PDB file of C-alpha atoms in Angstrom:
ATOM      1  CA  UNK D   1     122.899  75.161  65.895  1.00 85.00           C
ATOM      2  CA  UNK D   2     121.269  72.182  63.887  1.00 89.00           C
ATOM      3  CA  UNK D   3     121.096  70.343  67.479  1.00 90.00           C
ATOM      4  CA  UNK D   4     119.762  73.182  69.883  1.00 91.00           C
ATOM      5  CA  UNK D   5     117.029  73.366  67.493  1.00 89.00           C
ATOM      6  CA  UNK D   6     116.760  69.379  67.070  1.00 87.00           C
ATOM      7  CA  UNK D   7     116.558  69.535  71.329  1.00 88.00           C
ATOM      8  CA  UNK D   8     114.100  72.647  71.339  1.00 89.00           C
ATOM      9  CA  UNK D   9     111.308  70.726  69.241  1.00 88.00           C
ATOM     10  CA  UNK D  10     111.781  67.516  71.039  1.00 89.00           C
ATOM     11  CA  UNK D  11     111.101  69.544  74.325  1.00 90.00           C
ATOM     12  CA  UNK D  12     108.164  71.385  72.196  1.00 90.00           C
ATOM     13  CA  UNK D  13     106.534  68.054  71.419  1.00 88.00           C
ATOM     14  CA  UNK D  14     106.542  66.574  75.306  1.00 89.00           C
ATOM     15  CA  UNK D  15     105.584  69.708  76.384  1.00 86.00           C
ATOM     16  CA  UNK D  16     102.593  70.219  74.067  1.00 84.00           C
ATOM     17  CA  UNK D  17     101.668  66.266  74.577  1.00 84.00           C
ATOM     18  CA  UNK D  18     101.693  66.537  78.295  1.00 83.00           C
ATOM     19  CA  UNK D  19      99.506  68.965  77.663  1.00 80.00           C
ATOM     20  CA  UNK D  20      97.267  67.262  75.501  1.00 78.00           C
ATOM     21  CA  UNK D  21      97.417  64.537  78.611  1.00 76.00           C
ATOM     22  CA  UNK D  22      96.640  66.508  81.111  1.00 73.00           C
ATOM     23  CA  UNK D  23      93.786  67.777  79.140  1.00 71.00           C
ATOM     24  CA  UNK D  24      92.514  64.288  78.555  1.00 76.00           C
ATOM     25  CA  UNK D  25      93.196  63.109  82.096  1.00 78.00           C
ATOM     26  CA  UNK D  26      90.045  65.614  83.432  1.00 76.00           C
ATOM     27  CA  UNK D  27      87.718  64.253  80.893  1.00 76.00           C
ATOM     28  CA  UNK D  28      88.632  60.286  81.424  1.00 84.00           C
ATOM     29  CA  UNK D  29      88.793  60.824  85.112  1.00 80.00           C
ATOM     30  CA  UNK D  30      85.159  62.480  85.180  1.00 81.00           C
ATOM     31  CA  UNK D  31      83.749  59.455  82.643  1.00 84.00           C
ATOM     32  CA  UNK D  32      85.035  56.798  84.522  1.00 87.00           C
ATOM     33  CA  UNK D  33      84.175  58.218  87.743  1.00 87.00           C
ATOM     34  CA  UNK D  34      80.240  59.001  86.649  1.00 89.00           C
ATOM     35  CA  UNK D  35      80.653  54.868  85.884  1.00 89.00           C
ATOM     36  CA  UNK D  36      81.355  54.151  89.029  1.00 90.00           C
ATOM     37  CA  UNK D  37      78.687  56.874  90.582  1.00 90.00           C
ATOM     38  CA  UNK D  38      76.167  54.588  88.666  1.00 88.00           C
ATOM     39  CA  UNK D  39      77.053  51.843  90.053  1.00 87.00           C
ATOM     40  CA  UNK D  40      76.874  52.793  93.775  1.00 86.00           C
ATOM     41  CA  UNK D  41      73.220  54.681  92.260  1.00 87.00           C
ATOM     42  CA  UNK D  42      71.891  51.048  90.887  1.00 83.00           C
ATOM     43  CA  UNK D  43      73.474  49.082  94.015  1.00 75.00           C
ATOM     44  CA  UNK D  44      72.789  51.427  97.109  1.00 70.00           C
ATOM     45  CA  UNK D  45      74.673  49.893 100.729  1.00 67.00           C
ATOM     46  CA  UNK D  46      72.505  49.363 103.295  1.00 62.00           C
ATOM     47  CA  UNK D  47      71.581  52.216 105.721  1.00 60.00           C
ATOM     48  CA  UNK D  48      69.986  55.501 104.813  1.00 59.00           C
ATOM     49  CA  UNK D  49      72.682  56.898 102.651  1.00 64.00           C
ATOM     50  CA  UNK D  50      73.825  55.500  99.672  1.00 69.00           C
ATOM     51  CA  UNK D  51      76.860  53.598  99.266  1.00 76.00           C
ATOM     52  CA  UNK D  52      80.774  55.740  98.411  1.00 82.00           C
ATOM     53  CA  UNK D  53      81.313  54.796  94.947  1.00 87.00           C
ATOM     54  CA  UNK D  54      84.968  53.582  95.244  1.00 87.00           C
ATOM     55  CA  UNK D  55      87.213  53.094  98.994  1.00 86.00           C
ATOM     56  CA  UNK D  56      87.914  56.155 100.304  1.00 83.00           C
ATOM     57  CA  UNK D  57      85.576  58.390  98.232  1.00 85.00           C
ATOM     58  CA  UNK D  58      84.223  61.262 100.599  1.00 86.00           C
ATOM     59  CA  UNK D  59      81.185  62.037  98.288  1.00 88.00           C
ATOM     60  CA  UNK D  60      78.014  59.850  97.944  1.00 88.00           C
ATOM     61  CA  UNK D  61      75.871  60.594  94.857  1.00 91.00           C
ATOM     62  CA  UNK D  62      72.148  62.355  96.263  1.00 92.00           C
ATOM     63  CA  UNK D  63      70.424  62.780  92.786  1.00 94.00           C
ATOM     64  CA  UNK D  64      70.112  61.397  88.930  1.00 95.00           C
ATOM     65  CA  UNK D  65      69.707  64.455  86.329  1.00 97.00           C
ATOM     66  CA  UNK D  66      68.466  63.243  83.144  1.00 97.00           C
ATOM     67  CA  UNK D  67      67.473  65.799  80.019  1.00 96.00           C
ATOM     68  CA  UNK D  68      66.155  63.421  77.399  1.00 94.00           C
ATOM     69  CA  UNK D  69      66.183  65.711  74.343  1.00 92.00           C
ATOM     70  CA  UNK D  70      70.057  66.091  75.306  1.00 93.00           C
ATOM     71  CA  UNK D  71      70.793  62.046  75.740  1.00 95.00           C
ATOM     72  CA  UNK D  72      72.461  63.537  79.387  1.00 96.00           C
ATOM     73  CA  UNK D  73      72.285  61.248  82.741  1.00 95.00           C
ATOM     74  CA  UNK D  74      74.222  62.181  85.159  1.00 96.00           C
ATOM     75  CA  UNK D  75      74.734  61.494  88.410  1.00 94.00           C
ATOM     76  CA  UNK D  76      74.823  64.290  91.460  1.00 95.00           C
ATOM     77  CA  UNK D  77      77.021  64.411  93.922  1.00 93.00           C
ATOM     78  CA  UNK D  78      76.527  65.488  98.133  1.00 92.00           C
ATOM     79  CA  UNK D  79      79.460  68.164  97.426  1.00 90.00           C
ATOM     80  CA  UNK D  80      79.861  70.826  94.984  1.00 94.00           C
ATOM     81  CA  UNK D  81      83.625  71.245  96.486  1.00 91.00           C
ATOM     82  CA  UNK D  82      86.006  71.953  93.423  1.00 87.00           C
ATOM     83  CA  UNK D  83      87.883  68.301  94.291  1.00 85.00           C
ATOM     84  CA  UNK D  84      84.016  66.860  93.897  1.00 88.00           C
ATOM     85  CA  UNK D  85      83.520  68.656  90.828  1.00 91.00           C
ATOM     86  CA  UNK D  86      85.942  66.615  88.555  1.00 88.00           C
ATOM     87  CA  UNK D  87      83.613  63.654  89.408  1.00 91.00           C
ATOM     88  CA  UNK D  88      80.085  65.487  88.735  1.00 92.00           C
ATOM     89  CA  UNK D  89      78.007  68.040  89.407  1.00 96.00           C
ATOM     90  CA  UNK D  90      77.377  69.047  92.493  1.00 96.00           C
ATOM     91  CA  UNK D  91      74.723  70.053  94.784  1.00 97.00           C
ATOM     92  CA  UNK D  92      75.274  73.253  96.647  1.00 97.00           C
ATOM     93  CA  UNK D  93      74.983  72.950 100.178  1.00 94.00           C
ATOM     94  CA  UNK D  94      71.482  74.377 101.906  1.00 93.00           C
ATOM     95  CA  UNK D  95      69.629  73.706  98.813  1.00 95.00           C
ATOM     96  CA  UNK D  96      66.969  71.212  98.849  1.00 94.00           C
ATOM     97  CA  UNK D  97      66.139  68.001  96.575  1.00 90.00           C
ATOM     98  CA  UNK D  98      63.099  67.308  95.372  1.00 87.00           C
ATOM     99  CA  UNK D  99      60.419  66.434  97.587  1.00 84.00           C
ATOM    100  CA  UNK D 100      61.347  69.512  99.197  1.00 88.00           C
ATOM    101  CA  UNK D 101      60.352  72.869  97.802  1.00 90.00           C
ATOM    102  CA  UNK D 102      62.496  75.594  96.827  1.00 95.00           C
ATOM    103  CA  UNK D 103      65.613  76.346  94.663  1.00 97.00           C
ATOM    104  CA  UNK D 104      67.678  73.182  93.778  1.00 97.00           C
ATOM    105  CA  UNK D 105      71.024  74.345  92.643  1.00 98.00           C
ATOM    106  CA  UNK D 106      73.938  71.983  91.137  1.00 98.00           C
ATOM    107  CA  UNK D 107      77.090  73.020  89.603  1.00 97.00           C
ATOM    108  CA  UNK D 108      79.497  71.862  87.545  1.00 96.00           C
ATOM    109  CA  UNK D 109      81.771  72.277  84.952  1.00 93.00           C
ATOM    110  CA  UNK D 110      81.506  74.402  81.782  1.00 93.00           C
ATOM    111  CA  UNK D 111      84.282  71.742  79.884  1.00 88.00           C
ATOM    112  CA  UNK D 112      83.147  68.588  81.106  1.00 89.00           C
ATOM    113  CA  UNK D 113      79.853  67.133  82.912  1.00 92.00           C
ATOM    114  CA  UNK D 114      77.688  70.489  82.088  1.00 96.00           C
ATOM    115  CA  UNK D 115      79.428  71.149  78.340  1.00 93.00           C
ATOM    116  CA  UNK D 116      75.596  70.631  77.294  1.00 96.00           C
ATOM    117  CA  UNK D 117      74.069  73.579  78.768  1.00 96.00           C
ATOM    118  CA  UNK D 118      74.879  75.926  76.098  1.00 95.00           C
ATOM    119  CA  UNK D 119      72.215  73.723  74.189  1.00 95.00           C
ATOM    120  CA  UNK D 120      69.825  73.553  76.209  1.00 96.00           C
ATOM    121  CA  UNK D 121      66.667  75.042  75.553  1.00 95.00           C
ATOM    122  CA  UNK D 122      63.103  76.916  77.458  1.00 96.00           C
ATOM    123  CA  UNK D 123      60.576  74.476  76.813  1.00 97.00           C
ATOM    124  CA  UNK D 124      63.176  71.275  77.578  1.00 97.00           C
ATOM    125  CA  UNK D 125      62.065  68.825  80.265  1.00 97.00           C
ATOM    126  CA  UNK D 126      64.474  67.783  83.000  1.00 98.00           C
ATOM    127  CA  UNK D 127      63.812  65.312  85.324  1.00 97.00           C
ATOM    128  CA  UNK D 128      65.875  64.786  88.864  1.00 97.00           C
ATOM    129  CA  UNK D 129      65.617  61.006  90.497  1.00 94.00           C
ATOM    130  CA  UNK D 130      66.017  61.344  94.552  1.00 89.00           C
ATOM    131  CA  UNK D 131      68.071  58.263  95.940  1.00 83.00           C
ATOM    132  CA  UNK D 132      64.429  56.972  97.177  1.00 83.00           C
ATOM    133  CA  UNK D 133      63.280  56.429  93.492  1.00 85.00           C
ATOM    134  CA  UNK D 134      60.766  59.325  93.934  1.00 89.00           C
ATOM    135  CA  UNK D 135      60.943  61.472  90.404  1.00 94.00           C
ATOM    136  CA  UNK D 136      60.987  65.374  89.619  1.00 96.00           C
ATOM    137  CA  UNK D 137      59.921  66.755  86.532  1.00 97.00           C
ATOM    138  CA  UNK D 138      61.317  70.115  85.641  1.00 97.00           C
ATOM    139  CA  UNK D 139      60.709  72.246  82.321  1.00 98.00           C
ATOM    140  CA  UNK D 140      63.505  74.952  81.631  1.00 98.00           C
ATOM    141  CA  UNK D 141      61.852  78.517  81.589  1.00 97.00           C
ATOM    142  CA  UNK D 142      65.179  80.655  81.162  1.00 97.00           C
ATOM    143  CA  UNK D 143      68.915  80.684  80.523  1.00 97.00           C
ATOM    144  CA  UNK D 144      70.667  83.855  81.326  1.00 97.00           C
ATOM    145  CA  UNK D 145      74.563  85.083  82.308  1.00 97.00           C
ATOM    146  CA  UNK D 146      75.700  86.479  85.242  1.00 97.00           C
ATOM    147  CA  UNK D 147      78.775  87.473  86.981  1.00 97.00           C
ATOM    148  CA  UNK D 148      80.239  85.174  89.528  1.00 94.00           C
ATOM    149  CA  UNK D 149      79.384  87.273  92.668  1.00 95.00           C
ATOM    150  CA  UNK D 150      75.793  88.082  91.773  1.00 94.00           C
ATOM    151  CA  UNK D 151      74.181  85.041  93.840  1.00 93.00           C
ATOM    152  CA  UNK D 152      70.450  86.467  93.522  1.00 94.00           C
ATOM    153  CA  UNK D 153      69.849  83.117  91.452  1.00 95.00           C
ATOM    154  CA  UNK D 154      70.662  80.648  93.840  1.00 95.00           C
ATOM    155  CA  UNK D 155      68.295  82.482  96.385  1.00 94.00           C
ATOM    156  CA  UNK D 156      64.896  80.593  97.349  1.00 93.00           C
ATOM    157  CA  UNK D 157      62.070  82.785  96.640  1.00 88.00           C
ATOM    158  CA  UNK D 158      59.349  80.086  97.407  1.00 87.00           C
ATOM    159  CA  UNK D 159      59.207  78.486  94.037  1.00 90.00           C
ATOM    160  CA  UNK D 160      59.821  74.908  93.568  1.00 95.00           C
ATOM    161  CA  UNK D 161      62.960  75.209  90.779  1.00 96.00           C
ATOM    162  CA  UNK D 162      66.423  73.415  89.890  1.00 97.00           C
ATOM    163  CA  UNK D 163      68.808  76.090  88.705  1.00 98.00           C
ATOM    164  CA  UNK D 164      71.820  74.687  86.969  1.00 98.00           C
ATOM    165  CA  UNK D 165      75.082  76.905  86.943  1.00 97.00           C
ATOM    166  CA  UNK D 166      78.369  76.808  84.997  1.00 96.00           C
ATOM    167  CA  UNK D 167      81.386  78.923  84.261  1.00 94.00           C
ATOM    168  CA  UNK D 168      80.906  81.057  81.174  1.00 96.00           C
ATOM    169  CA  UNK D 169      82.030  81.374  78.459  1.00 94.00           C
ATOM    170  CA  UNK D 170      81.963  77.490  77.182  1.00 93.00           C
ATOM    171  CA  UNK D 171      84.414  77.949  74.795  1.00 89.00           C
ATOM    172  CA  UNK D 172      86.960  80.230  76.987  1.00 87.00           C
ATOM    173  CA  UNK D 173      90.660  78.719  77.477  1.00 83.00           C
ATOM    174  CA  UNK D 174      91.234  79.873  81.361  1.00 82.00           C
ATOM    175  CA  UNK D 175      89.687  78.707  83.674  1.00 79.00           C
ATOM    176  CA  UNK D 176      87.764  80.662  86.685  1.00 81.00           C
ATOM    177  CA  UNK D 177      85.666  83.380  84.161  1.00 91.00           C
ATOM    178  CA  UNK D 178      84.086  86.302  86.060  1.00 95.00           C
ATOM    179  CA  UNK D 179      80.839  85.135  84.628  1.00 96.00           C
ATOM    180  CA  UNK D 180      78.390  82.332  85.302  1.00 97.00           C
ATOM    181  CA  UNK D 181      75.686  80.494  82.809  1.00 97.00           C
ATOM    182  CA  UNK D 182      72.219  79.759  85.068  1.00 98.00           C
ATOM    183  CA  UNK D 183      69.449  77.816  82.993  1.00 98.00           C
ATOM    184  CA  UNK D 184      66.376  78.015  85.696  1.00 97.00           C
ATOM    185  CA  UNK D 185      63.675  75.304  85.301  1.00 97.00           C
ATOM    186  CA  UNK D 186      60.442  75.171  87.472  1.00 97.00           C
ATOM    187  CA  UNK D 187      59.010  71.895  88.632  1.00 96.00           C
ATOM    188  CA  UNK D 188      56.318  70.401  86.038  1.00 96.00           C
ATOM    189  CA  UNK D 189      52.986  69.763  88.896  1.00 81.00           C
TER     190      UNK D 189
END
């Protein structure tokens, strides 16, 4: 008996540290990628589009988010695919950067790259670098849940906005929540 229960905690403990791995593995994979994203940001290839930030990457970094009263910089990526997501947020395809007017909209994340947004504030300032240099000042106007399907927010209704979306709630221990946390800021003229 004294040994079935001596093998049952052994196999307790790996399972509960491969656990703890596997949780760890999504956070260090998504830091050390955003490293390399920086990289390829400060030292673009040559050509119009920037350089992959490691061989055989299929997703090129388009934007720099920075929210200075959060200490965030990070680094958009040209896909908001869920494979792209555990490198970044993404920018959802059809949605313009900034020159352009209208409705940015990146995703990411609830538990790692976009873990800020529940402190995120109306009044904060967010600026979005293009890959030409050329900055976009945004100031956040309104934070509000959703559910999943309701895709009203990532309409363009003429306004020049970025609209940031995560899964919701932050704390919440499955993933793929029926409901979505959108902070909506409009470009600062």
């Amino acid at each position: 008996m004294r040994r079935i229960a001596m093998a049952l905690a052994i196999l307790l403990a790996i399972f509960g540290a491969s656990e703890v791995a596997a949780g760890a593995w999504i956070h260090a994979k998504g830091y050390v990628a955003q490293r390399l994203i920086a990289l390829a940001w400060k030292h673009p290839g040559g050509g119009d589009s920037p350089r992959r930030p490691w061989p055989g990457a299929d997703l090129r970094p388009v934007a720099r988010l920075v929210i200075p009263a959060r200490h965030v910089e990070l680094f958009v990526m040209d896909d908001a695919s869920r494979r792209s997501l555990a490198f970044g947020p993404g920018l959802v395809a059809g949605t313009p950067l900034p020159p352009e007017r209208g409705n940015t909209v990146i995703v990411a994340h609830r538990d790692t790259h976009f873990t800020f947004l529940r402190h995120v504030a109306s009044g904060d300032e967010i600026d979005l670098e293009s890959g030409d240099g050329a900055k976009t000042r945004y100031r956040v106007r309104r934070a509000e849940i959703v559910d999943r399907d309701d895709t009203q927010v990532m309409e363009d209704d003429g306004r020049a906005q970025l609209t940031l979306i995560t899964c919701y709630p932050f704390d919440a221990v499955r993933p793929g929540t029926r409901l979505r946390y959108v902070v909506v800021a409009d470009r600062v003229a």
